[in-house]
Each structure stands twice: as C-alpha cells, then as structure tokens.
XYZ file of C-alpha atoms in Angstrom:
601
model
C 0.000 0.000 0.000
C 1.624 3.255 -1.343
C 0.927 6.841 0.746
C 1.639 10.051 0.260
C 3.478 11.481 3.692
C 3.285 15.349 3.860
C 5.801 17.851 5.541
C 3.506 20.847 6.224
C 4.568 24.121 8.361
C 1.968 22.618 10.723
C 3.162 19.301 11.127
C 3.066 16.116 9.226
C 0.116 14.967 7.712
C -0.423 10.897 6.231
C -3.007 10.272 2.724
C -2.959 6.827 1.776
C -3.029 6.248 -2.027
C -6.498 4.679 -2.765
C -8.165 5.304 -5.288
C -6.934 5.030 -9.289
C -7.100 9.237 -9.619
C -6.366 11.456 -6.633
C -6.710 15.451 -6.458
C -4.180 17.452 -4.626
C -4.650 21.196 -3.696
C -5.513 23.972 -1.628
C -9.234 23.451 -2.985
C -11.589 22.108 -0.308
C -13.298 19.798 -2.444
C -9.777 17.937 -3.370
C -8.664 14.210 -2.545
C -5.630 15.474 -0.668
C -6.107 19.069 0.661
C -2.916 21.286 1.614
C -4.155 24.408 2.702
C -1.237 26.092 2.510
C 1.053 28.485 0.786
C 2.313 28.195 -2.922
C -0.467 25.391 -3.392
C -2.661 26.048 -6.298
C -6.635 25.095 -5.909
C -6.444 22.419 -7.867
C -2.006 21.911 -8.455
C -1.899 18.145 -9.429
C -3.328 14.527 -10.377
C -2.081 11.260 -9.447
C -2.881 8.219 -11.255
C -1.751 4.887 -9.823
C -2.948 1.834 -11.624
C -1.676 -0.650 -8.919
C 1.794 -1.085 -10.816
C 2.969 2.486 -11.829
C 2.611 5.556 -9.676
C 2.273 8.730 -11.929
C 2.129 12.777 -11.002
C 0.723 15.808 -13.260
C 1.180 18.940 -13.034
C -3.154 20.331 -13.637
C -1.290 24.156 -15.050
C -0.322 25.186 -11.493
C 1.979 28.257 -11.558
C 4.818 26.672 -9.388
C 4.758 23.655 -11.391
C 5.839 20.209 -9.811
C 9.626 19.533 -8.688
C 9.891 15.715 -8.359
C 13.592 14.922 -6.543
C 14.589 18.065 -7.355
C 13.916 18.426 -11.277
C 11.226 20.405 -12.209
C 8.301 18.435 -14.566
C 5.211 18.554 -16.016
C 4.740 15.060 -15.508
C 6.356 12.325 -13.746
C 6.601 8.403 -13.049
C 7.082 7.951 -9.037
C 8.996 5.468 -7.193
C 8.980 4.761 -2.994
C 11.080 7.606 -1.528
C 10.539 9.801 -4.237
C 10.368 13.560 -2.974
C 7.463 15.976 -4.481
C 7.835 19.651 -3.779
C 4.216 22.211 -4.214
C 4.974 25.622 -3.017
C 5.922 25.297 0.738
C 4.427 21.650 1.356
C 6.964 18.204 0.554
C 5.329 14.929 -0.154
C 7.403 11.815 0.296
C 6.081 8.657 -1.533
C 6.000 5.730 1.477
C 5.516 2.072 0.908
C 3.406 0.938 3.630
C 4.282 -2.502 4.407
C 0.930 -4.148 6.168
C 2.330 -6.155 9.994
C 0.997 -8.185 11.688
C -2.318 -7.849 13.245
C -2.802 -6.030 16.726
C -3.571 -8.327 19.885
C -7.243 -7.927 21.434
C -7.091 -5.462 23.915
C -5.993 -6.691 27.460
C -8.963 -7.902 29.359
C -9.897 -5.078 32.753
C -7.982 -6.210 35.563
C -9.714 -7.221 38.553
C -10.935 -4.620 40.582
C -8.577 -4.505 43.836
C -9.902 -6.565 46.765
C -9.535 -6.083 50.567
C -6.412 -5.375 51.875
C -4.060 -8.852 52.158
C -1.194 -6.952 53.909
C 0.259 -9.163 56.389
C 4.379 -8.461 57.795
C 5.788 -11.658 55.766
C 4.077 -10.310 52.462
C 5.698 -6.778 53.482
C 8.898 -8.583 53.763
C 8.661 -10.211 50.489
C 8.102 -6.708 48.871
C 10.890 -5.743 50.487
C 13.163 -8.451 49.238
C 11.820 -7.731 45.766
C 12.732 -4.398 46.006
C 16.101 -4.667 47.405
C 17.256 -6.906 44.438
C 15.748 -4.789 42.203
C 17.872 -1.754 43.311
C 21.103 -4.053 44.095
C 21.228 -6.653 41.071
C 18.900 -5.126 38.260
C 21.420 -2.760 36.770
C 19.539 -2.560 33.590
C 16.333 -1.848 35.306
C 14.025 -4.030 33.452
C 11.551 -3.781 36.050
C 10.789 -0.120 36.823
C 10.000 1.091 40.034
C 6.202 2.082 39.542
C 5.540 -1.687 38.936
C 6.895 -2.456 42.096
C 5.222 -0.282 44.183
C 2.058 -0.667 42.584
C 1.936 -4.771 44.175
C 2.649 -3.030 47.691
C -0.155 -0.790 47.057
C -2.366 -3.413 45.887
C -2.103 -5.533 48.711
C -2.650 -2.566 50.928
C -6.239 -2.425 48.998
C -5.262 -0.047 47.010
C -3.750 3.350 47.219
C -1.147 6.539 46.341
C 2.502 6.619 47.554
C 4.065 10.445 46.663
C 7.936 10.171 47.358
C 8.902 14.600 47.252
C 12.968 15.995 47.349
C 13.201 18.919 49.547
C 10.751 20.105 52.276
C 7.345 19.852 52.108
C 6.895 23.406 51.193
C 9.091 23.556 48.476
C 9.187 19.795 47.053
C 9.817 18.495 43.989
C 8.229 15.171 43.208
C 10.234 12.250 42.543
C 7.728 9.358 42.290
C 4.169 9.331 42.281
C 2.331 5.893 42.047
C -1.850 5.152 42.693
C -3.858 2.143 41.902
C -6.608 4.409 40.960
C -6.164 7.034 38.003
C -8.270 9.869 40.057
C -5.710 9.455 42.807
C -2.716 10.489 41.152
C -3.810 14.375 41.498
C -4.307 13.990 45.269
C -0.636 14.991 46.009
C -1.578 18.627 46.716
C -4.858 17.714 48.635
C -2.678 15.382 51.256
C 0.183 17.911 51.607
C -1.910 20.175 52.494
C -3.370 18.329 55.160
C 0.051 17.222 56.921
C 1.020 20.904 57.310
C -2.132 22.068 58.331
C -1.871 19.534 61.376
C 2.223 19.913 61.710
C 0.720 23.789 62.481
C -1.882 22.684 64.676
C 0.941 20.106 66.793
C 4.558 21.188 66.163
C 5.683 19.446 69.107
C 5.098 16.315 67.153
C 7.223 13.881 65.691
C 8.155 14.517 62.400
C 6.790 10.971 61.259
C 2.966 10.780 61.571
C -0.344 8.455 60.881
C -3.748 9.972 61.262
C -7.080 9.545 59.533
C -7.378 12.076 56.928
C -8.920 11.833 53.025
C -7.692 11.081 49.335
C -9.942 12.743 46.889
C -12.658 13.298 49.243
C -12.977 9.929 50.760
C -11.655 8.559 54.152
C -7.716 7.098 54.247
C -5.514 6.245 56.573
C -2.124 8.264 55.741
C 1.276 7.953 56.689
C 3.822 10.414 56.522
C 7.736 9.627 56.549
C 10.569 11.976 56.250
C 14.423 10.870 56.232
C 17.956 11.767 54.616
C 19.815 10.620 52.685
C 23.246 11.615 50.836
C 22.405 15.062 52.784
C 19.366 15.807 51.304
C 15.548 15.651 52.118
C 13.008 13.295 51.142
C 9.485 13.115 52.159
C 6.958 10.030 51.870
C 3.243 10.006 51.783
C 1.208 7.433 51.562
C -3.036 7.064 51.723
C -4.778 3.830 52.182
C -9.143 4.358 51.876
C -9.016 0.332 53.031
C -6.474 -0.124 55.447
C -6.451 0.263 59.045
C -3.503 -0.934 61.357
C -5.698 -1.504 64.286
C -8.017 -3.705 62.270
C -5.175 -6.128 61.228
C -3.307 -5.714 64.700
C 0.353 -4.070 63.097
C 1.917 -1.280 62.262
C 3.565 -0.760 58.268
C 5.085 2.408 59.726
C 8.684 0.642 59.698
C 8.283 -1.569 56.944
C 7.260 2.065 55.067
C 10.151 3.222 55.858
C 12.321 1.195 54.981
C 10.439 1.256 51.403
C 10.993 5.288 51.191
C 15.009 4.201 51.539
C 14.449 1.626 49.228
C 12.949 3.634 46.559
C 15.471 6.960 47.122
C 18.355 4.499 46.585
C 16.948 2.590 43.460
C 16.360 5.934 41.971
C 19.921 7.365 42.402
C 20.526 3.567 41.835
C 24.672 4.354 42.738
C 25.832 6.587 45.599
C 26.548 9.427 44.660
C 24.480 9.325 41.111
C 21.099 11.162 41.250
C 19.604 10.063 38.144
C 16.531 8.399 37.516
C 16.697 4.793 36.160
C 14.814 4.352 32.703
C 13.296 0.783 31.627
C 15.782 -1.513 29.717
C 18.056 1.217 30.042
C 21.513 1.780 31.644
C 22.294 4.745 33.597
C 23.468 7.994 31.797
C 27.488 7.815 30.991
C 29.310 10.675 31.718
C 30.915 13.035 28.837
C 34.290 11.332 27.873
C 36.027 14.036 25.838
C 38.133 13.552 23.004
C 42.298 15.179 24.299
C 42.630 17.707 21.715
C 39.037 19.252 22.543
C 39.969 21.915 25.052
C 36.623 23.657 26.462
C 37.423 26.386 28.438
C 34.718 28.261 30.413
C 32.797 30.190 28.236
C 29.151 29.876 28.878
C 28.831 29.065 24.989
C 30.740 25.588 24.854
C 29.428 24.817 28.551
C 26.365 24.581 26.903
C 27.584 22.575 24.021
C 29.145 20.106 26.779
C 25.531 19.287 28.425
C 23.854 18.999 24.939
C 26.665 16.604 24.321
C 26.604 14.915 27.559
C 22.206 14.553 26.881
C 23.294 12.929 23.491
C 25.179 10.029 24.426
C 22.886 7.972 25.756
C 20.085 8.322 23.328
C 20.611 6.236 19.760
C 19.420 8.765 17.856
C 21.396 10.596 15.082
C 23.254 13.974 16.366
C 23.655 17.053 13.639
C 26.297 19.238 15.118
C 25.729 23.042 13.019
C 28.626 25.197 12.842
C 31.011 27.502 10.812
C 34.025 25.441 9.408
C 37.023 24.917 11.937
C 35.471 24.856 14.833
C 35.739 21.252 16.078
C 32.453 19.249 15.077
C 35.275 16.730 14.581
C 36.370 16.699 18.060
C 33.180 16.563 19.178
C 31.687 13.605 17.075
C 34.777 12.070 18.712
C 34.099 12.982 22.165
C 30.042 11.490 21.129
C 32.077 7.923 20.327
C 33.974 7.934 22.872
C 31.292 8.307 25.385
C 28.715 6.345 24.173
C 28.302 2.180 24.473
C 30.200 2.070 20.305
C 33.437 3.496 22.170
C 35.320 0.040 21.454
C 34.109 0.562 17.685
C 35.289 2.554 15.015
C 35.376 5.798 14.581
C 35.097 6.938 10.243
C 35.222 10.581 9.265
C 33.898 11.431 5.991
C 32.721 14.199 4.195
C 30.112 15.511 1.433
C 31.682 18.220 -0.270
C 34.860 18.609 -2.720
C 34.138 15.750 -4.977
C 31.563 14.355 -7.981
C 28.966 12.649 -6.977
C 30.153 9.198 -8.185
C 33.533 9.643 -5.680
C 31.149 10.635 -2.850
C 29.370 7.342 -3.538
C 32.048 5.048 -3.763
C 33.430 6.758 -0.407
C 30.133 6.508 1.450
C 28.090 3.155 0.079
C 31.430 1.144 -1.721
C 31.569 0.405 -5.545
C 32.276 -3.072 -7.116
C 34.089 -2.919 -10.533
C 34.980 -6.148 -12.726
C 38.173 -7.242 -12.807
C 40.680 -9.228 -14.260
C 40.979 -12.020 -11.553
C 37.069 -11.334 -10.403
C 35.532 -8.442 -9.000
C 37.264 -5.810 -7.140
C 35.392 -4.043 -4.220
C 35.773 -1.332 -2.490
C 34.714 -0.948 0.804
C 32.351 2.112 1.986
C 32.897 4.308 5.034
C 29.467 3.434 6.296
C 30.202 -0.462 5.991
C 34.035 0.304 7.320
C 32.570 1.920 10.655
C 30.227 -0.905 11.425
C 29.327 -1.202 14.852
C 30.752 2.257 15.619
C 30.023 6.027 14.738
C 30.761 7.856 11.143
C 30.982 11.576 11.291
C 29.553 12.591 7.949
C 30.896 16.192 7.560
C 29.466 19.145 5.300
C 26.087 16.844 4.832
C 24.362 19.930 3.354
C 26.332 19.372 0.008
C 25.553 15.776 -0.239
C 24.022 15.484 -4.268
C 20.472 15.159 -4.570
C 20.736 11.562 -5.962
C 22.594 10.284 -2.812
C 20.578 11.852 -0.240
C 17.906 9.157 -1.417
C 20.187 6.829 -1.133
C 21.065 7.615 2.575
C 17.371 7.931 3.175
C 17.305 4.355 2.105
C 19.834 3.056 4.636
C 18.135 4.552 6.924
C 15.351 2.833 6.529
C 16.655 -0.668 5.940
C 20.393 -0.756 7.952
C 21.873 -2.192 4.605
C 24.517 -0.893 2.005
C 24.752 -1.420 -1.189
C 27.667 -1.021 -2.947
C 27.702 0.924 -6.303
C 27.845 -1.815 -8.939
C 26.724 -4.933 -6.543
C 23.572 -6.847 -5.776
C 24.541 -7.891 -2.344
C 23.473 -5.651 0.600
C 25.324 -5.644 3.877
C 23.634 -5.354 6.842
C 25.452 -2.031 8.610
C 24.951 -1.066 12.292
C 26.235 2.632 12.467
C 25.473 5.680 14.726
C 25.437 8.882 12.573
C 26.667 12.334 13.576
C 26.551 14.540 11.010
C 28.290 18.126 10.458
C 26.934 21.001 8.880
C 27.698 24.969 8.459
C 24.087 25.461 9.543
C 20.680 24.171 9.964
C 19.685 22.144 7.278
C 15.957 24.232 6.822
C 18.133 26.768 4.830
C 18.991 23.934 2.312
C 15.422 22.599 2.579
C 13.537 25.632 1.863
C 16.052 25.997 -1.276
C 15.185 22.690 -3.170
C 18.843 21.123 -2.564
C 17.973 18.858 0.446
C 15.431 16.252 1.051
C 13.308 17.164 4.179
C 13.010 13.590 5.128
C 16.311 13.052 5.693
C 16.791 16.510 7.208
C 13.997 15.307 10.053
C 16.012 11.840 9.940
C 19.170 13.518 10.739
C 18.090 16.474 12.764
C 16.555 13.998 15.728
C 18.980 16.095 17.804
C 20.996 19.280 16.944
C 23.801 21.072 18.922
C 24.820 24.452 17.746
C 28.996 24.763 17.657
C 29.748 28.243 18.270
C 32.757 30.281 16.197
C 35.668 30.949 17.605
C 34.616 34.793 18.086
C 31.580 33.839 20.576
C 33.369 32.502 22.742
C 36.632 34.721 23.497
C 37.278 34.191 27.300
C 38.512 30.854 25.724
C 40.905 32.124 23.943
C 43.816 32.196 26.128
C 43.377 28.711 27.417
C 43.246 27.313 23.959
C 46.460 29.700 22.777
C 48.658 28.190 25.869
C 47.213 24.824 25.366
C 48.648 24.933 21.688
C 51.664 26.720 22.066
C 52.276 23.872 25.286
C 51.400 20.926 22.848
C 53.721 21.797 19.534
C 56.727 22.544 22.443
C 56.185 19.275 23.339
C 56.098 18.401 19.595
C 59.250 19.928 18.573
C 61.124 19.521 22.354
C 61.542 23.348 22.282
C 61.868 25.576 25.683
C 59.903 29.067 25.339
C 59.264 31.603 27.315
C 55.650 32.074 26.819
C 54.118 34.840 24.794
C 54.622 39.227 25.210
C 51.640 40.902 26.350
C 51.916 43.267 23.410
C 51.326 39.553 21.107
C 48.700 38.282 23.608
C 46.589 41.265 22.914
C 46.910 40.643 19.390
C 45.640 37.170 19.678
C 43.206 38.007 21.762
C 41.440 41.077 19.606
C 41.691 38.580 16.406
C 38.454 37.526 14.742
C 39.675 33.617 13.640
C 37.608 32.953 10.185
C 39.160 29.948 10.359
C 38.244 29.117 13.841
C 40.447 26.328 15.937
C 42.114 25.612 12.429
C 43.635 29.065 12.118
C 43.953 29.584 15.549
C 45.833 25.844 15.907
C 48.229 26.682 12.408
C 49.342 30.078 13.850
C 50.367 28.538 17.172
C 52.193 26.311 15.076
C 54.026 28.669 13.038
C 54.762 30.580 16.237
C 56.368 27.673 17.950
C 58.419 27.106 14.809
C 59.237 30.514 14.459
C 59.974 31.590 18.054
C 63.648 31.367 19.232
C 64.347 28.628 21.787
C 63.944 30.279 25.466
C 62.832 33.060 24.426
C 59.455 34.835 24.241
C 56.610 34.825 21.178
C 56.346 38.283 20.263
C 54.372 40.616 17.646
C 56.775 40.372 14.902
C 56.052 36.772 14.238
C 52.437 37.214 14.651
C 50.900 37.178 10.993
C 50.232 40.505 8.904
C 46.925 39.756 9.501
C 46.682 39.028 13.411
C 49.433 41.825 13.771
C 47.329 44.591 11.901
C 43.890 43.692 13.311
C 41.456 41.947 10.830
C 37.658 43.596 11.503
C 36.049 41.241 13.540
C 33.173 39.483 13.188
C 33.754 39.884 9.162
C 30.525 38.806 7.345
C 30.837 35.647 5.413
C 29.469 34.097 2.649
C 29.158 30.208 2.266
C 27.203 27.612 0.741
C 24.418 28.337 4.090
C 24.387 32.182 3.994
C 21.828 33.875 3.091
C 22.656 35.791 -0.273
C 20.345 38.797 0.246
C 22.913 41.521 -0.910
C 21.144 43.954 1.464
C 21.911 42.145 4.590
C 25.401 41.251 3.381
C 26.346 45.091 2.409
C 24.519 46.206 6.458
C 26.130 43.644 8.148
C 29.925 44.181 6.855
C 28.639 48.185 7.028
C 28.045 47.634 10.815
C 31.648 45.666 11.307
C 33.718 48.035 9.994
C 32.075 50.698 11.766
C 32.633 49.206 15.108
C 35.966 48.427 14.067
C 36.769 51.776 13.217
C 34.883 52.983 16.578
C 37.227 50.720 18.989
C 40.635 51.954 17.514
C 39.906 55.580 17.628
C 38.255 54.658 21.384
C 34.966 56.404 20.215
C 36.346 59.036 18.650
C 33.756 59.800 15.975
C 35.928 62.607 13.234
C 38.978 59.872 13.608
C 36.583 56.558 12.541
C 35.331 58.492 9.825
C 38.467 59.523 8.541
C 39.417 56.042 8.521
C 36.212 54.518 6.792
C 36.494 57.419 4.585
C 33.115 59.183 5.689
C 32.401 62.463 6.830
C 31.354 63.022 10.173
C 27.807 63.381 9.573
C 27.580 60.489 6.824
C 29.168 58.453 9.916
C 26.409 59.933 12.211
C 23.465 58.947 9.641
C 24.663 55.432 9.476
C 25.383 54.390 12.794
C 21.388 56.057 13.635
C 20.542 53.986 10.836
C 21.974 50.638 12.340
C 21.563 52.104 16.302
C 25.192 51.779 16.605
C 26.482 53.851 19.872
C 30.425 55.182 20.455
C-alpha cells in the first residue's frame, strides 16, 4: 500500500493512495487538501494503476519539482520527494504487519487489603534486588510499588525531594487514576496539622482523606546523601488496628528503598529508565579543550544529553570549529566506544567519488571483482561523522534515506546488501531548513538527521577561551618539537586576543604552530612573528558568505557596514571625526549610518 506522507509548516500529515485518480490542492473539495502556501486550488493529479505511480502537473503556476527536477509530468517510485509551493510529499511504501492483539482484558478490581508483615517482607526483598542486582532496570520502580499498594487495597505513595513546602516530586504511584492528582490535597493536610501540633514527631499516621474519601495516611521523612526526602502514603481500606500491626517501619524502609533505586549508585542522582543503563558521563576527546565560556558549557551538556540516546546527532557550525572533536568525544562516550570511529565528508568531490566513499563500488576485474569498501560499511558497529552533509548530491541523499530505513549498504555496482549497524553524527555549516527551503535537500532526511541538533559556536563567541586554547597549543607543539619558550609578550597576547579567527580552531591551531616554529628557543613569542593579519587587526566578526548564507545583498552590504564601523569605533576609542576619517566618511555620513543601524560610540 503506497501513501503520500506530507511535511507541512503545521506538522506532518499521512493520505494513503487509494483510489486510481487522486486530487491534490488547496481546494476544499480535493482528494488530498494542503491548505497552505504556494499550493494552487487544484495543483496536481495522481494516477496509480496498482503497478505504476504517476504525477501531473493540472497548469499550477509553481509547477511540480519531483527529486529536485522540475516536470510537467512524472513516473514515481517509494522515496521519491514531491515539492508544491511550501508543502513536501514523500512517496511511502506501507508494508501491512501483523495484526494487533485484542485489547488486554480489565484487571480485577482490587480486593480487601491482604497486607500481612511476611508479604511486606517479600516486597521488600523484591525491592532490594531490584535496586542491588537489576542494573539494567528491566523492572521499573512504579511496577513495584504498585503490588505493595495493591495488597494494601489499594492506594497513592508520593515520594517529594526537599521540604514539604518547596518539594519536587520524585515518584508518584496510585492504583486508581483519580488518585494520582491527590498529592496537593494530602500535603496540604500534613502541614495544616504539623501547624496545629509542632511538638510532634516529624513521622505521623492519622485519619485524613484522598480525593474526598476517608484514608488512613502515613507520613515519613528521612535523609539521605544530605538531602531531604518526604513520603506520603493514603490507604481508603487499610487500618492498622483492624489487622493488629503497624507498616510504619516496613514504610520506611520502602521510602530508603525507593530513594536508593532511583539514584541507583551513591553518589548518582539520576533516575533509572526501563531496559536502560544509567546515563554515561561526557568522555572528551584530548585535543578538545573547552574552556569556560558559557557558549561551549552549553555545548558540553547537549553533548553529555546525546550520548545515551541512539538517535542521530547534527552538530551546526562555521568550518574549523571542532564538530570533529566533538563527534569524537560522542564515540567515545557512548556504548560504540570500542568501535570505530570513520570521518567522511560531502563536499569537494563528484557525486560518483562521494558514492564510492560513502556506500562502496564493485568494478569487474581481471581475476574477479574488485570491491571497495564504503565508510558506512568500514565503521560498522561504531560512529561515522559525515561532515558538510548539506552538500551531499540530490541523488545520494535518497540513497542515505534508504539506509536509513533498511540498515543495509549497497555497494555501487553490486547486488549484495550488507547489513550495517552505524550511529550517525553529522556536520553542517548550519541548519539544514536553509537547504530545505532551497530545493537542494530532502526534508526527510533533514527530520532523519536532525533527531537532535547542537549548535557549535565560532571561535569569536566565545573569546574568554581564547587564552586557554592559545597556551594549550603553544604547550602541545613545544612538546612536539622539544623546544623551551618563554611564553608569549603581552603586546602579542593582545593581538591574539582582539583577532576575529575565520578559520576558527584551524587558524587559531596553524598560527600557534608557526609561532612555535618561528619563536627562538627560550625566548618569548612576540608581535613580529604574529601574521600581517593578526598583527594589523582583521575587523572582527567579518561577514561571510558560504554555501548556508543567506545571499540577500542587502543584509550582506549592512552587516559588513556595521563591522567596519565598530571596528573603526574601537581603535579611535569612540572618537567619531577619527573613525570616519578612517572609513572614509564624513562626520555626519558616519552619524546617519550608525542612527541607521543604532550603533552607539
């Protein structure tokens, strides 16, 4: 069964393909409406005869752009990408599984309570392997509780960080959906009688209500790892004095129980997931050197977020400034660190290079075949960085789409797929909507490989770095080279320091290395071997213009207006008759444009 899957600026929208003629457009009346922009009334037909899948264009003014070429008409294949005005429709095969199990039958309803001490043990037991052995945590923690609640006759356990004023809940569990709002309701009752006795203990039992009917609660508060925790508990069916004990204990001793199997470790306060292992920390690759700007510290918890989660990472930054390094840092982190580790890239080559690199090619030969293996099959069972993505040729990205889909490669040239297990982190110069939104990308592999995107910040945004990462380079190609130096003039720090780096951790990274090179032994670096262009002050925060920018000529001419202005404004200190003289204004003309832009001295 073939349907038509559509990308829409309000979501994504699914027409199966059944009937022999369909009508798409913004018209109403139409088989497959899209309402939207760039959509004519009535923009195309599709005929589909059970073999052949076919698209016309009905005279729309847009026309039809089917995998990027524009047509009147077109045959259509699975995976096949169809562009009308601002909506894309992706041609699925829907492959029909299995049918769905009857629905469960209704639990019982919850009897009387069956709470007796050796049952409470039992729970106990259950719970303390749980927390001790299950390191995977198959079983979570809800399921547990919920069997000590049921015997209880039902019930809501609340399990709050921090006092009771203040809390934050950790674990909430009822038998009974209308119970699991209650929290508030029985909070407020143990402070209202903690203000009527403050003399009492802090642990207390009394008869109060859950959700308007009558319960017998129990309130628990403990530490542990020097912090606060807070149990409640309400039972409408259980009374100690009918059954002759207490559960205050046994309680608890659950409440330590549950605090522990949630930080799980001592020392680690994160919550266990099912079938899932703890989060591993951030393992960073040696040549990444993060500093403390606020920027990268940001970049370093996005990372440490993503390396857990098998889900395909799009790291969006200018060139140079490390989305190597921290693919790398991703690998070595995650549970593929003992895999490999395959950089490749999309840009700089044809399109039949970039295959053979990516998916293999198999050429005859001589003796047989000869093959060449693909990065994607090489880093099997590891990560491959896929760098520059947003150049990858139109007639490959449906190919990676593919892949995607299935986990196999096929060589260029072969029959014979290869099943490929392979974490993808892809590098761009920026999001991959600007590539979208021009036609040169498909949007279903943008959403495949945008499941999680970190933004890499230049070189220029993040500035208090810069004199760690200057000593850390200057230390590492001393060590390289086994020469002594003194370290670097202030006059030559300054310099490095007011730099803009186009180039990023590249540039930065080559002139340390021509400095070291440069620099006589045991002496000092100083401005004479800085390069003409470090030593005479290159406007920062130049505009650029790359395959991403935006080519908008009046945006490019403002923004390089509004750097050199500044530039000129910092080294005449304000002075507004010097910066015109240098950008070769007159004073007013200087005036006018920096009211124009809201530029101050």
């Amino acid at each position: 069964m073939l349907r038509l899957v559509a990308y829409a600026p309000d979501g994504v929208r699914r027409f199966p393909v059944h009937r022999s003629e369909l009508i798409i457009g913004s018209f109403p009346e139409c088989d497959i409406c899209l309402p939207y922009t760039g959509v004519a009334q009535r923009h195309a037909r599709l005929l589909y005869d059970g073999n052949q899948l076919r698209i016309e264009d009905l005279g729309s003014r847009r026309g039809l752009l089917v995998s990027g070429r524009k047509v009147k008409e077109a045959s259509l294949e699975v995976l096949d990408e169809i562009r009308l005005g601002g909506v894309t429709l992706l041609v699925e095969d829907v492959v029909p599984g299995p049918e769905k199990p009857p629905p469960p039958t209704p639990a019982e309803p919850i009897g009387p309570p069956r709470i007796t001490p050796e049952r409470m043990i039992e729970h106990l037991n259950r719970i303390s392997e749980w927390v001790l052995a299950d390191a995977e945590s198959r079983t979570t923690s809800e399921a547990l509780v919920q069997e000590v609640l049921a015997d209880f006759g039902g019930g809501a356990l609340f399990l709050l960080l921090g006092d009771e004023e203040n809390a934050g809940v950790k674990l909430v569990v009822a038998t009974d959906q209308a119970w699991l709002a209650s929290g508030e309701g029985l909070l407020e009752q143990i402070l209202r009688r903690r203000a009527a006795e403050p003399a009492a203990a802090a642990n207390r039992c009394f008869e109060g209500e859950l959700a308007g009917a009558p319960a017998w609660i129990c309130h628990l508060t403990f530490g542990a790892m020097d912090r606060k925790y807070a149990m409640m508990v309400a039972f409408p069916r259980f009374r100690p004095e009918e059954l002759g004990w207490s559960p205050m204990a046994a309680l608890s001793g659950l409440g330590h129980l549950l605090v522990l199997g949630l930080v799980h470790h001592v020392g680690w306060y994160e919550p266990i997931l099912p079938g899932h292992p703890g989060q591993q920390d951030l393992t960073l690759d040696p040549n990444l050197v993060v500093g403390e700007s606020l920027a990268m510290k940001q970049v370093v918890e996005q990372l440490r977020a993503a390396v857990d989660p098998p889900v395909h990472v799009l790291l969006s930054g200018e060139p140079g400034v490390g989305k190597d390094l921290l693919a790398r840092s991703l690998h070595l982190s995650g549970p593929r660190r003992h895999g490999p580790f395959v950089i490749a890239s999309c840009g700089g080559a044809r399109p039949l290079q970039i295959e053979a690199d990516l998916f293999g090619a198999e050429v005859p030969g001589k003796g047989g075949p000869v093959r060449r293996e693909g990065k994607l099959l090489l880093a099997h069972g590891g990560t491959l960085f896929l760098d520059e993505v947003e150049q990858l040729p139109m007639e490959l990205q449906a190919r990676l789409v593919r892949f995607l889909r299935s986990g196999a490669v096929e060589p260029a040239g072969s029959t014979e797929a290869h099943a490929v297990d392979v974490r993808l982190v892809v590098g761009s110069r920026g999001t991959l909507d600007s590539v979208v939104t021009r036609d040169l990308f498909r949007v279903d592999l943008a959403y495949r490989l945008s499941q999680l995107v970190i933004d890499v910040p230049p070189l220029r945004d993040r500035r208090e770095d810069l004199p760690l990462l200057i000593q850390s380079y200057i230390n590492r190609f001393c060590h390289e080279t086994g020469k002594r130096m003194q370290g670097i003039t202030v006059k030559a720090m300054s310099a490095l320091l007011s730099y803009d780096y186009p180039g990023n951790l590249a540039e930065l990274e080559n002139i340390a290395r021509q400095l070291v090179y440069m620099a006589p032994a045991k002496g000092p670096v100083d401005v004479n071997l800085l390069p003409d262009r470090v030593r005479n002050g290159t406007l920062m925060a130049t505009t650029r213009v790359d395959a991403a920018s935006d080519l908008e000529l009046e945006h490019l001419v403002s923004g390089t207006e509004q750097s050199a202005i500044r530039e000129a404004l910092r080294r005449t200190n304000g002075n507004k008759s010097q910066a015109a003289r240098l950008l070769g204004l007159s004073r007013n003309g200087l005036a006018i444009k920096m009211e124009r832009y809201g530029l101050k001295a």
